[in-house]
Short mmCIF file of C-alpha atoms and ligand atoms in Angstrom, two decimals:
data_model
loop_
_atom_site.label_atom_id
_atom_site.label_comp_id
_atom_site.label_asym_id
_atom_site.label_seq_id
_atom_site.Cartn_x
_atom_site.Cartn_y
_atom_site.Cartn_z
CA MET A 1 69.67 172.73 -37.89
CA LEU A 2 72.13 172.30 -40.59
CA SER A 3 75.15 174.46 -40.75
CA ALA A 4 75.75 176.36 -43.96
CA ARG A 5 78.08 173.95 -45.70
CA ALA A 6 76.16 170.85 -44.81
CA ALA A 7 72.92 172.48 -45.81
CA CYS A 8 74.42 173.49 -49.09
CA LEU A 9 75.65 169.98 -49.71
CA PHE A 10 72.36 168.56 -48.68
CA HIS A 11 70.33 170.84 -50.86
CA ALA A 12 72.57 170.20 -53.78
CA VAL A 13 71.98 166.52 -53.41
CA PHE A 14 68.40 166.27 -52.37
CA GLY A 15 67.02 169.56 -53.48
CA GLY A 16 64.92 169.59 -50.35
CA CYS A 17 65.06 170.65 -46.77
CA TRP A 18 65.85 168.85 -43.64
CA ARG A 19 64.22 169.17 -40.30
CA THR A 20 65.84 168.33 -37.06
CA GLY A 21 64.35 165.37 -35.28
CA VAL A 22 62.66 163.69 -38.22
CA GLN A 23 62.94 160.09 -39.15
CA LEU A 24 63.77 159.39 -42.72
CA GLU A 25 63.86 156.19 -44.66
CA LEU A 26 66.03 156.34 -47.71
CA TYR A 27 65.97 153.75 -50.40
CA VAL A 28 69.19 153.70 -52.35
CA LEU A 29 68.24 153.42 -55.99
CA SER A 30 71.64 153.49 -57.49
CA VAL A 31 75.16 154.21 -56.56
CA SER A 32 77.59 155.12 -59.22
CA GLY A 33 80.98 156.62 -59.80
CA VAL A 34 83.95 156.80 -57.54
CA SER A 35 85.78 159.88 -56.45
CA GLU A 36 89.47 160.33 -56.82
CA LYS A 37 90.11 160.73 -53.17
CA ASN A 38 87.69 158.18 -51.93
CA PRO A 39 86.90 155.17 -54.03
CA ARG A 40 84.49 153.89 -51.43
CA HIS A 41 80.80 154.55 -51.26
CA ASP A 42 80.23 155.73 -47.79
CA LEU A 43 77.47 157.94 -46.54
CA TYR A 44 78.05 159.44 -43.18
CA PHE A 45 75.33 160.33 -40.76
CA ALA A 46 77.05 162.52 -38.29
CA THR A 47 75.69 163.53 -34.95
CA GLN A 48 77.57 166.80 -34.89
CA HIS A 49 76.15 170.05 -36.02
CA GLU A 50 79.13 171.52 -37.73
CA PRO A 51 79.99 170.06 -41.04
CA VAL A 52 83.55 168.98 -41.13
CA ALA A 53 86.08 167.60 -43.50
CA HIS A 54 85.45 164.10 -44.68
CA GLU A 55 88.12 162.54 -42.48
CA GLN A 56 86.76 164.31 -39.44
CA VAL A 57 83.24 163.25 -40.21
CA SER A 58 84.23 159.65 -40.31
CA ARG A 59 85.94 160.03 -36.99
CA ARG A 60 83.09 161.88 -35.34
CA SER A 61 80.26 159.93 -36.86
CA ARG A 62 78.13 157.67 -34.85
CA GLN A 63 76.97 155.94 -37.95
CA CYS A 64 78.91 155.39 -41.07
CA VAL A 65 77.10 153.33 -43.61
CA ARG A 66 78.49 151.77 -46.72
CA VAL A 67 75.77 152.51 -49.17
CA THR A 68 74.78 150.10 -51.85
CA ALA A 69 71.90 150.33 -54.26
CA GLY A 70 68.82 148.45 -53.20
CA GLU A 71 69.47 149.16 -49.54
CA LEU A 72 66.95 150.69 -47.20
CA LEU A 73 68.44 153.13 -44.75
CA LEU A 74 66.71 154.46 -41.70
CA ILE A 75 68.08 157.69 -40.38
CA SER A 76 66.83 158.29 -36.93
CA GLY A 77 67.91 159.71 -33.62
CA GLU A 78 67.29 162.79 -31.64
CA GLU A 79 69.19 165.10 -33.86
CA PRO A 80 70.03 163.70 -37.21
CA SER A 81 71.28 167.08 -38.05
CA LEU A 82 73.84 166.48 -40.67
CA ILE A 83 74.32 164.27 -43.57
CA ALA A 84 77.77 164.47 -44.98
CA MET A 85 79.17 162.52 -47.79
CA ALA A 86 82.53 161.49 -48.85
CA PRO A 87 83.84 164.01 -51.37
CA GLY A 88 82.62 163.27 -54.84
CA ALA A 89 79.59 161.42 -53.58
CA MET A 90 77.12 163.56 -55.46
CA THR A 91 76.63 161.27 -58.37
CA ARG A 92 76.09 158.30 -56.16
CA ILE A 93 73.55 159.79 -53.90
CA ALA A 94 71.52 161.12 -56.77
CA GLY A 95 69.75 157.82 -56.87
CA MET A 96 68.17 157.94 -53.44
CA ARG A 97 64.50 157.98 -52.76
CA ALA A 98 62.88 158.94 -49.53
CA LEU A 99 60.16 156.52 -48.49
CA THR A 100 59.07 158.37 -45.42
CA ALA A 101 59.95 161.82 -44.36
CA PRO A 102 57.22 163.23 -42.17
CA SER A 103 55.94 166.53 -43.36
CA SER A 104 58.97 167.21 -45.39
CA THR A 105 59.11 168.65 -48.84
CA LEU A 106 62.22 166.59 -49.10
CA ALA A 107 60.28 163.38 -49.57
CA ARG A 108 58.23 164.81 -52.37
CA SER A 109 61.11 166.33 -54.20
CA LEU A 110 63.12 163.16 -53.84
CA GLN A 111 60.31 161.00 -55.05
CA ARG A 112 59.78 163.28 -58.02
CA SER A 113 63.41 163.47 -59.01
CA CYS A 114 64.03 159.80 -58.61
CA ALA A 115 60.88 158.32 -60.08
CA ALA A 116 62.04 159.17 -63.55
CA ARG A 117 65.35 157.50 -62.95
CA ARG A 118 63.63 154.37 -61.74
CA GLU A 119 61.52 154.17 -64.83
CA MET A 120 64.58 154.46 -66.95
CA SER A 121 66.55 151.60 -65.51
CA ARG A 122 65.75 147.95 -64.96
CA TRP A 123 69.02 147.38 -63.16
CA SER A 124 68.56 149.68 -60.21
CA LYS A 125 68.35 146.74 -57.84
CA VAL A 126 71.83 145.58 -58.76
CA PRO A 127 73.91 146.73 -55.83
CA LEU A 128 77.26 148.30 -56.40
CA GLY A 129 79.90 145.96 -55.11
CA PRO A 130 83.14 147.03 -53.53
CA GLU A 131 86.36 147.16 -55.51
CA ASP A 132 88.58 144.10 -55.29
CA ALA A 133 90.96 144.15 -52.32
CA ILE A 134 93.99 143.88 -54.61
CA LEU A 135 92.97 145.16 -58.04
CA GLY A 136 91.03 148.03 -56.41
CA VAL A 137 94.34 149.45 -55.24
CA THR A 138 95.28 150.07 -58.87
CA VAL A 139 91.95 151.84 -59.40
CA ALA A 140 92.72 154.23 -56.53
CA TYR A 141 96.30 154.67 -57.74
CA ASN A 142 95.16 155.53 -61.26
CA HIS A 143 93.03 158.35 -59.87
CA ASP A 144 95.92 159.98 -58.02
CA PRO A 145 97.48 162.88 -59.97
CA ASN A 146 100.65 162.98 -57.80
CA PRO A 147 103.65 162.29 -60.10
CA LYS A 148 105.45 160.65 -57.18
CA LYS A 149 102.74 158.04 -56.66
CA ILE A 150 103.76 154.39 -56.33
CA ASN A 151 101.57 151.33 -56.88
CA LEU A 152 102.68 148.52 -54.61
CA GLY A 153 99.32 146.78 -54.69
CA VAL A 154 99.09 144.20 -57.41
CA GLY A 155 101.70 141.47 -57.65
CA ALA A 156 103.00 142.35 -61.08
CA TYR A 157 106.68 142.67 -61.84
CA ARG A 158 108.04 146.05 -62.93
CA ASP A 159 111.50 146.89 -64.24
CA ASP A 160 113.76 149.29 -62.39
CA GLU A 161 112.07 152.17 -64.19
CA GLY A 162 108.77 151.03 -62.72
CA LYS A 163 107.53 149.97 -66.15
CA PRO A 164 105.66 146.74 -66.98
CA PHE A 165 108.28 144.25 -68.10
CA VAL A 166 108.09 142.09 -71.20
CA LEU A 167 110.76 139.41 -71.10
CA GLU A 168 113.14 139.37 -74.07
CA SER A 169 112.69 135.59 -74.33
CA VAL A 170 108.96 136.23 -74.73
CA ARG A 171 109.56 138.87 -77.41
CA MET A 172 111.86 136.45 -79.26
CA ALA A 173 109.26 133.68 -79.09
CA GLU A 174 106.64 136.10 -80.38
CA ARG A 175 108.83 137.00 -83.35
CA ILE A 176 109.19 133.31 -84.20
CA LEU A 177 105.43 132.87 -83.92
CA LEU A 178 104.77 135.85 -86.15
CA GLU A 179 107.00 134.37 -88.84
CA ALA A 180 105.28 131.01 -88.56
CA GLU A 181 101.92 132.58 -89.46
CA ASN A 182 100.04 130.08 -87.36
CA ALA A 183 96.32 129.59 -87.75
CA MET A 184 94.08 131.11 -85.12
CA GLU A 185 91.65 128.22 -84.79
CA TYR A 186 89.95 127.30 -81.51
CA LEU A 187 92.02 125.23 -79.16
CA PRO A 188 90.41 122.04 -77.81
CA VAL A 189 88.30 122.57 -74.67
CA ALA A 190 91.14 121.34 -72.42
CA GLY A 191 93.61 123.52 -74.27
CA ASP A 192 96.92 122.77 -75.88
CA LYS A 193 98.16 119.26 -74.94
CA THR A 194 101.79 120.14 -75.66
CA PHE A 195 101.55 123.11 -73.35
CA VAL A 196 100.13 120.93 -70.57
CA LYS A 197 103.09 118.56 -70.97
CA ASN A 198 105.54 121.46 -70.90
CA ALA A 199 103.86 122.95 -67.86
CA LEU A 200 104.03 119.66 -65.98
CA LYS A 201 107.66 119.24 -66.93
CA LEU A 202 108.42 122.70 -65.63
CA ALA A 203 106.65 121.95 -62.38
CA PHE A 204 107.97 118.48 -61.76
CA GLY A 205 111.27 118.49 -63.64
CA SER A 206 112.33 116.20 -66.46
CA GLU A 207 113.33 113.56 -63.94
CA CYS A 208 109.90 113.39 -62.32
CA SER A 209 108.06 113.74 -65.57
CA ALA A 210 109.92 110.74 -66.99
CA ALA A 211 109.09 108.60 -63.96
CA PRO A 212 106.49 105.82 -64.19
CA GLY A 213 103.02 106.98 -63.26
CA PHE A 214 103.46 110.43 -64.76
CA GLU A 215 101.10 109.53 -67.58
CA ASN A 216 98.44 109.24 -64.90
CA PHE A 217 98.27 113.00 -64.63
CA ALA A 218 95.07 114.65 -65.80
CA GLY A 219 95.82 118.13 -67.03
CA MET A 220 94.17 121.06 -68.73
CA GLN A 221 95.16 124.51 -69.89
CA THR A 222 93.35 127.10 -67.80
CA LEU A 223 92.68 130.82 -67.68
CA SER A 224 95.86 131.37 -65.75
CA GLY A 225 96.33 130.53 -62.08
CA THR A 226 92.95 131.95 -61.07
CA GLY A 227 91.21 129.75 -63.63
CA ALA A 228 93.23 126.74 -62.50
CA CYS A 229 92.19 127.21 -58.87
CA ARG A 230 88.60 127.78 -59.91
CA MET A 231 88.39 124.73 -62.17
CA GLY A 232 90.00 122.65 -59.44
CA GLY A 233 87.38 123.91 -56.99
CA GLU A 234 84.60 123.22 -59.50
CA LEU A 235 85.69 119.63 -59.95
CA LEU A 236 85.97 119.12 -56.20
CA ALA A 237 82.52 120.57 -55.60
CA ARG A 238 80.95 118.40 -58.29
CA PHE A 239 82.68 115.07 -57.74
CA TYR A 240 84.58 114.98 -54.49
CA ASP A 241 82.78 113.90 -51.36
CA ALA A 242 84.56 116.20 -48.95
CA PRO A 243 84.99 119.52 -50.67
CA ASP A 244 86.26 121.29 -47.55
CA VAL A 245 89.19 123.37 -48.67
CA TYR A 246 91.56 124.60 -45.98
CA LEU A 247 93.42 127.81 -46.77
CA PRO A 248 96.43 129.16 -44.91
CA THR A 249 95.69 132.16 -42.71
CA PRO A 250 96.27 134.52 -44.39
CA SER A 251 96.15 133.54 -48.04
CA TRP A 252 95.79 135.25 -51.41
CA ALA A 253 92.61 137.32 -51.01
CA ASN A 254 91.02 135.73 -54.07
CA HIS A 255 91.29 132.15 -52.79
CA THR A 256 88.23 132.38 -50.57
CA PRO A 257 85.81 133.66 -53.24
CA ILE A 258 87.29 131.28 -55.83
CA PHE A 259 86.59 128.18 -53.78
CA LYS A 260 83.33 129.45 -52.30
CA ASP A 261 81.96 130.41 -55.68
CA ALA A 262 82.99 127.00 -56.98
CA GLY A 263 80.83 125.45 -54.28
CA CYS A 264 83.44 124.32 -51.77
CA THR A 265 83.39 125.01 -48.07
CA VAL A 266 86.35 127.15 -47.14
CA LYS A 267 88.16 126.76 -43.84
CA GLY A 268 91.46 128.03 -42.54
CA TYR A 269 94.61 126.72 -40.93
CA THR A 270 97.29 128.50 -38.94
CA TYR A 271 100.19 129.70 -41.05
CA TYR A 272 101.68 133.07 -40.15
CA ASP A 273 103.07 134.17 -36.84
CA ALA A 274 102.74 137.95 -36.59
CA SER A 275 105.04 138.07 -33.56
CA THR A 276 107.99 136.69 -35.54
CA CYS A 277 106.84 137.76 -39.01
CA GLY A 278 107.59 134.13 -39.88
CA LEU A 279 105.95 130.73 -40.18
CA ASP A 280 103.99 129.29 -37.27
CA PHE A 281 104.99 125.77 -38.18
CA LYS A 282 103.85 124.27 -34.89
CA GLY A 283 100.42 125.83 -35.26
CA MET A 284 100.22 124.72 -38.87
CA VAL A 285 101.04 121.11 -37.99
CA ALA A 286 98.61 121.13 -35.08
CA ASP A 287 95.79 122.37 -37.35
CA ILE A 288 96.59 119.89 -40.10
CA GLU A 289 96.56 117.06 -37.57
CA LYS A 290 93.01 118.02 -36.64
CA MET A 291 91.62 118.09 -40.20
CA PRO A 292 89.14 115.35 -41.07
CA PRO A 293 90.58 112.76 -43.50
CA SER A 294 90.12 113.58 -47.20
CA SER A 295 90.11 117.32 -46.58
CA VAL A 296 91.79 119.43 -49.24
CA VAL A 297 94.70 121.57 -48.05
CA LEU A 298 95.69 124.51 -50.18
CA LEU A 299 99.44 125.07 -50.10
CA HIS A 300 101.39 127.88 -51.76
CA ALA A 301 104.18 125.99 -53.50
CA CYS A 302 106.62 128.86 -52.98
CA ALA A 303 106.72 132.62 -52.37
CA HIS A 304 103.62 132.55 -50.20
CA ASN A 305 101.18 135.34 -50.94
CA PRO A 306 100.81 137.61 -48.99
CA THR A 307 103.37 136.74 -46.30
CA GLY A 308 106.48 135.86 -48.29
CA VAL A 309 107.03 133.08 -45.75
CA ASP A 310 107.56 129.48 -46.90
CA PRO A 311 108.25 126.22 -45.05
CA SER A 312 111.86 124.97 -45.24
CA LYS A 313 112.65 121.80 -47.19
CA ALA A 314 112.69 119.79 -43.96
CA GLN A 315 109.31 121.25 -43.02
CA TRP A 316 107.86 120.40 -46.44
CA ASP A 317 109.11 116.81 -45.93
CA GLN A 318 107.37 116.70 -42.59
CA LEU A 319 104.17 118.16 -44.01
CA SER A 320 104.14 115.63 -46.83
CA ALA A 321 104.50 112.71 -44.40
CA LEU A 322 101.84 114.14 -42.10
CA MET A 323 99.37 114.70 -44.90
CA ARG A 324 99.89 111.16 -46.19
CA GLU A 325 99.32 109.80 -42.72
CA LYS A 326 96.16 111.87 -42.28
CA HIS A 327 94.86 111.06 -45.80
CA LEU A 328 94.68 114.70 -46.82
CA VAL A 329 94.73 116.05 -50.35
CA PRO A 330 97.35 118.70 -51.18
CA PHE A 331 96.20 121.40 -53.58
CA PHE A 332 99.28 123.36 -54.64
CA ASP A 333 98.91 126.85 -55.98
CA MET A 334 102.15 127.68 -57.77
CA ALA A 335 101.88 131.23 -59.05
CA TYR A 336 105.46 132.34 -58.39
CA GLN A 337 107.69 129.50 -59.52
CA GLY A 338 111.15 131.07 -59.75
CA PHE A 339 110.49 134.11 -57.58
CA THR A 340 111.74 132.67 -54.29
CA SER A 341 115.22 131.58 -55.32
CA GLY A 342 115.45 132.80 -58.90
CA ASP A 343 115.54 129.15 -60.00
CA ALA A 344 112.32 127.48 -61.12
CA ASP A 345 113.62 124.02 -60.20
CA VAL A 346 114.63 124.98 -56.67
CA ASP A 347 111.25 126.65 -56.13
CA ALA A 348 109.40 123.49 -57.19
CA TYR A 349 110.78 121.49 -54.28
CA ALA A 350 107.45 121.04 -52.50
CA PRO A 351 105.28 119.76 -55.37
CA ARG A 352 108.11 117.48 -56.52
CA LYS A 353 108.51 116.04 -53.03
CA PHE A 354 104.76 115.51 -52.65
CA LEU A 355 104.62 113.81 -56.04
CA LYS A 356 107.42 111.42 -55.06
CA ASP A 357 105.59 110.68 -51.83
CA GLY A 358 102.58 109.49 -53.81
CA HIS A 359 99.93 112.11 -53.01
CA HIS A 360 96.78 112.40 -55.06
CA MET A 361 97.73 116.01 -55.43
CA ILE A 362 96.24 118.87 -57.39
CA LEU A 363 98.42 121.56 -58.93
CA ALA A 364 97.41 125.00 -60.18
CA GLN A 365 100.12 126.77 -62.17
CA SER A 366 100.28 130.36 -63.31
CA PHE A 367 102.57 131.72 -66.02
CA SER A 368 101.57 135.32 -65.33
CA LYS A 369 104.53 136.32 -63.22
CA ASN A 370 107.42 134.06 -64.21
CA PHE A 371 106.82 134.52 -67.95
CA GLY A 372 105.30 137.97 -67.56
CA LEU A 373 102.24 136.83 -69.52
CA TYR A 374 99.66 138.37 -67.17
CA GLY A 375 97.07 139.47 -69.68
CA HIS A 376 97.44 136.39 -71.84
CA ARG A 377 95.98 134.21 -69.08
CA VAL A 378 98.27 131.21 -69.24
CA GLY A 379 97.79 128.51 -66.63
CA CYS A 380 97.54 124.81 -66.06
CA LEU A 381 95.57 122.59 -63.72
CA SER A 382 96.56 119.01 -63.06
CA PHE A 383 95.47 116.08 -60.91
CA ALA A 384 97.69 113.13 -59.95
CA CYS A 385 95.49 110.11 -60.63
CA ASP A 386 96.01 106.38 -60.11
CA SER A 387 95.60 105.22 -63.70
CA VAL A 388 95.30 106.49 -67.23
CA ALA A 389 91.60 105.66 -67.18
CA GLU A 390 91.10 107.74 -64.05
CA ALA A 391 93.03 110.62 -65.59
CA GLN A 392 90.87 110.43 -68.71
CA ALA A 393 87.73 110.55 -66.58
CA VAL A 394 88.94 113.60 -64.65
CA GLU A 395 89.93 115.33 -67.87
CA SER A 396 86.59 114.56 -69.47
CA GLN A 397 84.80 116.23 -66.54
CA LEU A 398 87.09 119.24 -66.61
CA LYS A 399 86.11 119.67 -70.25
CA ILE A 400 82.43 119.38 -69.40
CA LEU A 401 82.92 122.12 -66.80
CA ALA A 402 84.88 124.41 -69.12
CA ARG A 403 82.77 124.15 -72.27
CA PRO A 404 79.71 126.09 -71.03
CA MET A 405 81.90 128.49 -69.06
CA TYR A 406 84.38 129.78 -71.64
CA SER A 407 84.42 127.02 -74.28
CA ASN A 408 88.16 126.92 -74.80
CA PRO A 409 91.21 128.85 -73.60
CA PRO A 410 93.26 131.51 -75.41
CA ILE A 411 95.97 130.42 -77.83
CA HIS A 412 98.75 132.99 -78.01
CA GLY A 413 100.29 132.76 -74.53
CA VAL A 414 100.64 128.98 -74.56
CA ARG A 415 102.36 129.15 -77.94
CA VAL A 416 104.87 131.58 -76.42
CA VAL A 417 105.51 129.27 -73.46
CA ASN A 418 105.85 126.24 -75.75
CA GLU A 419 108.32 128.10 -77.95
CA ILE A 420 110.44 129.01 -74.93
CA LEU A 421 110.34 125.68 -73.13
CA GLN A 422 111.01 123.64 -76.26
CA GLU A 423 113.98 125.59 -77.48
CA LYS A 424 117.15 125.32 -75.39
CA THR A 425 118.56 128.81 -76.10
CA LEU A 426 115.25 130.48 -75.42
CA GLU A 427 114.75 128.45 -72.26
CA SER A 428 118.19 129.42 -70.94
CA LYS A 429 117.45 133.04 -71.73
CA TRP A 430 114.14 132.82 -69.90
CA ARG A 431 115.80 131.21 -66.88
CA LEU A 432 118.34 134.05 -66.75
CA GLU A 433 115.62 136.65 -67.03
CA MET A 434 113.64 134.92 -64.29
CA GLN A 435 116.72 135.04 -62.09
CA GLY A 436 117.17 138.71 -62.93
CA MET A 437 113.63 139.51 -61.79
CA ALA A 438 114.13 137.67 -58.51
CA GLU A 439 117.46 139.40 -57.92
CA ARG A 440 116.09 142.85 -58.56
CA ILE A 441 113.40 142.22 -55.96
CA THR A 442 115.97 140.97 -53.44
CA GLY A 443 118.01 144.11 -54.08
CA MET A 444 114.97 146.29 -53.39
CA ARG A 445 114.30 144.41 -50.16
CA MET A 446 117.81 145.20 -48.95
CA LYS A 447 117.58 148.85 -49.99
CA LEU A 448 114.22 149.35 -48.32
CA ARG A 449 115.35 147.75 -45.11
CA SER A 450 118.62 149.69 -44.94
CA GLY A 451 116.74 152.84 -45.91
CA LEU A 452 114.42 152.46 -42.94
CA GLU A 453 117.28 151.64 -40.60
CA ALA A 454 119.27 154.63 -41.86
CA ARG A 455 116.32 156.88 -41.03
CA GLY A 456 116.56 155.72 -37.44
CA SER A 457 113.34 153.71 -37.44
CA ALA A 458 112.73 152.25 -34.03
CA LYS A 459 111.00 149.27 -35.61
CA ILE A 460 112.60 145.99 -36.58
CA TRP A 461 112.57 145.49 -40.35
CA ASP A 462 114.45 142.16 -40.65
CA HIS A 463 111.42 140.54 -42.21
CA ILE A 464 111.71 142.73 -45.30
CA THR A 465 114.79 140.71 -46.25
CA SER A 466 113.92 137.38 -44.63
CA GLN A 467 110.63 137.03 -46.50
CA ASN A 468 110.66 135.69 -50.06
CA GLY A 469 109.08 136.21 -53.43
CA MET A 470 107.18 139.23 -54.65
CA PHE A 471 105.70 140.37 -51.38
CA CYS A 472 106.72 141.82 -48.08
CA TYR A 473 104.13 141.40 -45.38
CA SER A 474 105.18 144.59 -43.70
CA GLY A 475 103.12 144.59 -40.53
CA LEU A 476 101.81 148.07 -41.38
CA THR A 477 98.35 148.61 -39.91
CA PRO A 478 95.34 149.56 -42.07
CA GLU A 479 95.59 153.09 -40.61
CA GLN A 480 99.22 153.36 -41.63
CA VAL A 481 98.39 152.00 -45.08
CA GLY A 482 95.67 154.67 -45.29
CA ARG A 483 98.16 157.40 -44.39
CA LEU A 484 100.61 156.10 -46.97
CA SER A 485 98.04 156.63 -49.69
CA THR A 486 96.54 159.92 -48.49
CA GLU A 487 99.77 161.60 -47.40
CA TRP A 488 102.36 160.00 -49.68
CA SER A 489 100.44 158.59 -52.68
CA VAL A 490 101.92 155.18 -51.91
CA TYR A 491 99.34 152.50 -52.58
CA LEU A 492 99.27 148.98 -51.11
CA THR A 493 96.67 146.51 -49.94
CA LYS A 494 95.05 147.18 -46.58
CA ASN A 495 96.69 144.12 -45.01
CA GLY A 496 100.07 145.85 -45.27
CA ARG A 497 101.32 143.71 -48.16
CA ILE A 498 103.95 145.49 -50.23
CA SER A 499 104.51 144.25 -53.75
CA MET A 500 108.30 144.54 -53.75
CA ALA A 501 108.24 144.00 -57.50
CA GLY A 502 106.86 147.53 -57.83
CA VAL A 503 109.73 149.18 -55.91
CA THR A 504 112.51 150.77 -57.97
CA SER A 505 115.96 152.23 -57.29
CA ARG A 506 114.40 155.65 -57.74
CA SER A 507 111.33 155.14 -55.56
CA VAL A 508 112.86 153.14 -52.73
CA GLU A 509 114.16 156.17 -50.81
CA TYR A 510 110.82 157.94 -51.11
CA LEU A 511 109.13 154.75 -49.92
CA ALA A 512 111.47 154.55 -46.94
CA ASP A 513 110.64 158.19 -46.10
CA ALA A 514 106.94 157.41 -46.34
CA ILE A 515 107.02 154.22 -44.25
CA HIS A 516 109.26 155.83 -41.67
CA ALA A 517 106.91 158.82 -41.39
CA VAL A 518 103.80 156.72 -40.80
CA THR A 519 105.46 154.32 -38.36
CA LYS A 520 107.17 156.86 -36.10
N1 LIG B 1 97.62 132.32 -56.97
C1 LIG B 1 98.22 133.22 -56.19
C2 LIG B 1 98.76 132.80 -54.89
C3 LIG B 1 98.33 134.54 -56.64
O1 LIG B 1 98.94 135.41 -55.87
C4 LIG B 1 97.78 134.91 -57.88
C5 LIG B 1 97.82 136.32 -58.32
C6 LIG B 1 97.18 133.92 -58.65
C7 LIG B 1 97.10 132.63 -58.16
C8 LIG B 1 96.56 134.15 -59.98
O2 LIG B 1 97.19 134.88 -60.89
P1 LIG B 1 96.81 134.69 -62.44
O3 LIG B 1 97.18 135.97 -63.07
O4 LIG B 1 95.35 134.38 -62.51
O5 LIG B 1 97.62 133.56 -62.90
N2 LIG B 1 98.04 137.28 -57.55
C9 LIG B 1 98.23 138.69 -57.85
C10 LIG B 1 97.29 139.26 -58.84
C11 LIG B 1 95.85 139.08 -58.51
O6 LIG B 1 95.42 139.26 -57.37
O7 LIG B 1 95.10 138.73 -59.46
C12 LIG B 1 98.24 139.46 -56.54
O8 LIG B 1 98.06 138.88 -55.47
O9 LIG B 1 98.47 140.67 -56.59
#
């Protein structure tokens, strides 16, 4: 028997009736729409009679199924007496079709109501995928009407008012570009050559970039850091004999799909020590020692995402020597150059050291965060080769990969970067602004930590200030993260990563209240 509310819900959705003890196969035709409260697509088959609030259902349920279109669900059991859905699930469930429902009018009514839908769409077999682990946080945040809400999900810098920040140096460069009335022609497939040179100079410093052998770099402009990682993975998968890519555990959530989709095999190595909220250097070295020669090791050049934990200079030196000895290939992802120390040169220590040590390294650079050019998709991918001829060959293949994918990269952002890096006053201004962003984040780290301590938190929060870059790997559990969003409208990724760049002088006290409340 269904209780009144569940029956009502059920009727509203299926327009049929439900009999205790039946077996029902449901084919999910389509799933659409997300609710404000619950952006997931869960269907709960509860074993309790009384319908209960969504949260209670999920706790009481024996079965909780993430529903995707094209799935076949079998509801069985002695008393499948209640189907409850996450609030707002009506639109999603409307596309369900019962395949078998013994002697139930339900089956007929479902088949009738859904047949028409099926005729209408050819795409019903495309399953609804989950939201992205990081960008999905913004989706949930956008749905929350609470004026006090805070988005600490995506790693995007905000000013102290919590507003997206456009650097003044960028605005100035844009004004110059507007005056210049440049043409808007296609860039070459590998992008703007001058930009690639500027990007390499920024990464390796004028000293390194003037050193012999630097002309052996193959480089291309990419669709930001993501595109650089992806193109690097594509080239490895197509031409490199051992495309096993080792990622730190944990790493940026997008690394795994990037390299897998490119066709590489993704493996992991020890990186973070949860007991110290710091680097497990011993474990990292031990894992690297075990890697087969020629393996590719992804390293975050600085401001590791999500942990905010980087090796020291001495540890980078040791890693470089070890990786040379073991014939491993370093693949640097440098998405936060400047965010660790405030100084882009200081933050480039690792790639510069590895270059000096003669690695056949790969470097993926992003200009999203340090130039604030997120949506302009400015990035660079480079390979340290042995000769100009080798570099030309690598570049030629990168072009062959890019041409059928996106043809050529966007033009505006690289012009902005060129303008800034080629003009001394603009460059100095940018460096100051970069430092300002890093300092504001450091200030927020201190305020958050002292705020938690002032509230008498029994937990140790030293890592908020000892970790670097944009993120604090807080140690909050997924349950606590869930409570932060439902009870406080504070949104972060499930792994407990806090984008410190989203914290402001105004919100930091509220955030401390919220974190203290859920960690008591
Ligand atoms: N590498 C790392 C380590 C990284 O954190 C990001 C972005 C990127 C590359 C790529 O950024 P792009 O804008 O493609 O240059 N990370 C933030 C945004 C995102 O997930 O896309 C983040 O972790 O929030």
